[in-house]
Amino acid sequence: MIHHVVMWRLRDEAKRTSWAAIVEQLQRNVEAMRISVPGLLRLEVGTNRAGVPDAADLLLYSEFESWNALQSYQAHPLHDELRGLIGPLRIERRVVDYET
């Protein structure tokens, strides 16, 4: 199984002005991907609850049946939509892909 984990830190302005809308858009995107991305086994978005300064704001956790499935996900139009949602709002992105 392939795990794909992404964490983002968002611009302060985005968190203050549009946090609820951001999370709602992400959840809609995730729901659409769950039913349309081949080889995607699990996908969830988490919002940070830790009140520490070095914490990320959002996390995307996903599981894929193979490396090829992860590559297909990364080229999928809904993944492009996700990048379009988060890209302008983020100041930092961290990613880890690993196999178990």
Tab-separated table of C-alpha atoms in Angstrom:
chain	number	residue	atom	x	y	z
A	1	MET	CA	0.000	0.000	0.000
A	2	ILE	CA	1.202	3.496	-0.862
A	3	HIS	CA	0.621	6.341	1.600
A	4	HIS	CA	0.628	9.959	0.455
A	5	VAL	CA	0.640	12.612	3.196
A	6	VAL	CA	0.615	16.358	2.523
A	7	MET	CA	0.632	19.131	5.119
A	8	TRP	CA	0.102	22.823	4.442
A	9	ARG	CA	0.561	26.017	6.377
A	10	LEU	CA	-1.792	28.703	5.114
A	11	ARG	CA	-1.430	32.453	4.915
A	12	ASP	CA	-2.827	34.177	8.010
A	13	GLU	CA	-5.220	36.192	5.868
A	14	ALA	CA	-6.752	33.027	4.383
A	15	LYS	CA	-7.271	31.551	7.849
A	16	ARG	CA	-8.943	34.717	9.113
A	17	THR	CA	-11.186	35.502	6.176
A	18	SER	CA	-12.153	32.258	4.462
A	19	TRP	CA	-11.351	29.269	6.685
A	20	ALA	CA	-14.845	27.720	6.629
A	21	ALA	CA	-15.148	28.132	2.860
A	22	ILE	CA	-11.710	26.597	2.297
A	23	VAL	CA	-12.545	23.520	4.381
A	24	GLU	CA	-15.944	23.143	2.700
A	25	GLN	CA	-14.400	23.296	-0.790
A	26	LEU	CA	-11.734	20.784	0.188
A	27	GLN	CA	-14.323	18.370	1.572
A	28	ARG	CA	-16.362	18.562	-1.649
A	29	ASN	CA	-13.236	17.928	-3.715
A	30	VAL	CA	-12.235	14.970	-1.515
A	31	GLU	CA	-15.706	13.410	-1.790
A	32	ALA	CA	-15.547	13.663	-5.588
A	33	MET	CA	-12.066	12.115	-5.688
A	34	ARG	CA	-13.096	9.214	-3.471
A	35	ILE	CA	-15.529	7.988	-6.095
A	36	SER	CA	-13.637	8.842	-9.262
A	37	VAL	CA	-9.893	8.255	-8.800
A	38	PRO	CA	-8.897	4.689	-9.762
A	39	GLY	CA	-6.752	2.906	-7.178
A	40	LEU	CA	-7.531	5.392	-4.406
A	41	LEU	CA	-8.306	3.407	-1.258
A	42	ARG	CA	-8.631	6.152	1.349
A	43	LEU	CA	-8.607	9.946	1.331
A	44	GLU	CA	-9.246	12.375	4.141
A	45	VAL	CA	-8.558	15.983	5.034
A	46	GLY	CA	-7.777	17.011	8.600
A	47	THR	CA	-7.749	20.454	10.132
A	48	ASN	CA	-5.220	21.189	12.830
A	49	ARG	CA	-6.347	21.449	16.456
A	50	ALA	CA	-2.888	21.794	17.991
A	51	GLY	CA	-2.293	25.283	19.301
A	52	VAL	CA	1.448	25.314	18.704
A	53	PRO	CA	3.230	27.773	16.409
A	54	ASP	CA	5.035	25.180	14.282
A	55	ALA	CA	1.939	23.114	13.434
A	56	ALA	CA	0.539	22.739	9.928
A	57	ASP	CA	-2.991	24.018	9.302
A	58	LEU	CA	-4.266	21.262	7.009
A	59	LEU	CA	-3.372	17.650	6.310
A	60	LEU	CA	-4.318	15.414	3.419
A	61	TYR	CA	-3.887	11.692	4.062
A	62	SER	CA	-4.390	9.172	1.291
A	63	GLU	CA	-3.759	5.514	0.535
A	64	PHE	CA	-3.321	3.977	-2.914
A	65	GLU	CA	-3.129	0.428	-4.147
A	66	SER	CA	0.107	1.083	-6.080
A	67	TRP	CA	2.675	3.685	-7.120
A	68	ASN	CA	0.929	3.799	-10.511
A	69	ALA	CA	-2.354	4.659	-8.792
A	70	LEU	CA	-0.631	7.535	-6.966
A	71	GLN	CA	0.762	8.805	-10.273
A	72	SER	CA	-2.711	8.619	-11.834
A	73	TYR	CA	-4.127	10.589	-8.898
A	74	GLN	CA	-1.481	13.273	-9.332
A	75	ALA	CA	-2.505	13.706	-12.989
A	76	HIS	CA	-6.267	13.613	-12.291
A	77	PRO	CA	-8.317	16.781	-13.000
A	78	LEU	CA	-9.754	16.762	-9.467
A	79	HIS	CA	-6.228	16.768	-8.059
A	80	ASP	CA	-5.494	19.773	-10.273
A	81	GLU	CA	-8.576	21.398	-8.761
A	82	LEU	CA	-7.256	20.681	-5.265
A	83	ARG	CA	-3.922	22.284	-6.151
A	84	GLY	CA	-5.807	25.282	-7.500
A	85	LEU	CA	-7.706	25.651	-4.221
A	86	ILE	CA	-4.705	25.370	-1.909
A	87	GLY	CA	-1.862	26.760	-3.998
A	88	PRO	CA	-2.676	30.475	-3.677
A	89	LEU	CA	-3.469	30.132	0.043
A	90	ARG	CA	-0.388	28.305	1.243
A	91	ILE	CA	2.939	29.513	2.496
A	92	GLU	CA	4.400	26.059	3.041
A	93	ARG	CA	3.835	22.511	1.792
A	94	ARG	CA	5.373	19.261	3.038
A	95	VAL	CA	4.820	15.874	1.460
A	96	VAL	CA	5.770	12.294	2.295
A	97	ASP	CA	5.099	9.259	0.094
A	98	TYR	CA	5.917	5.844	1.514
A	99	GLU	CA	5.060	2.184	1.058
A	100	THR	CA	3.964	-0.392	3.632
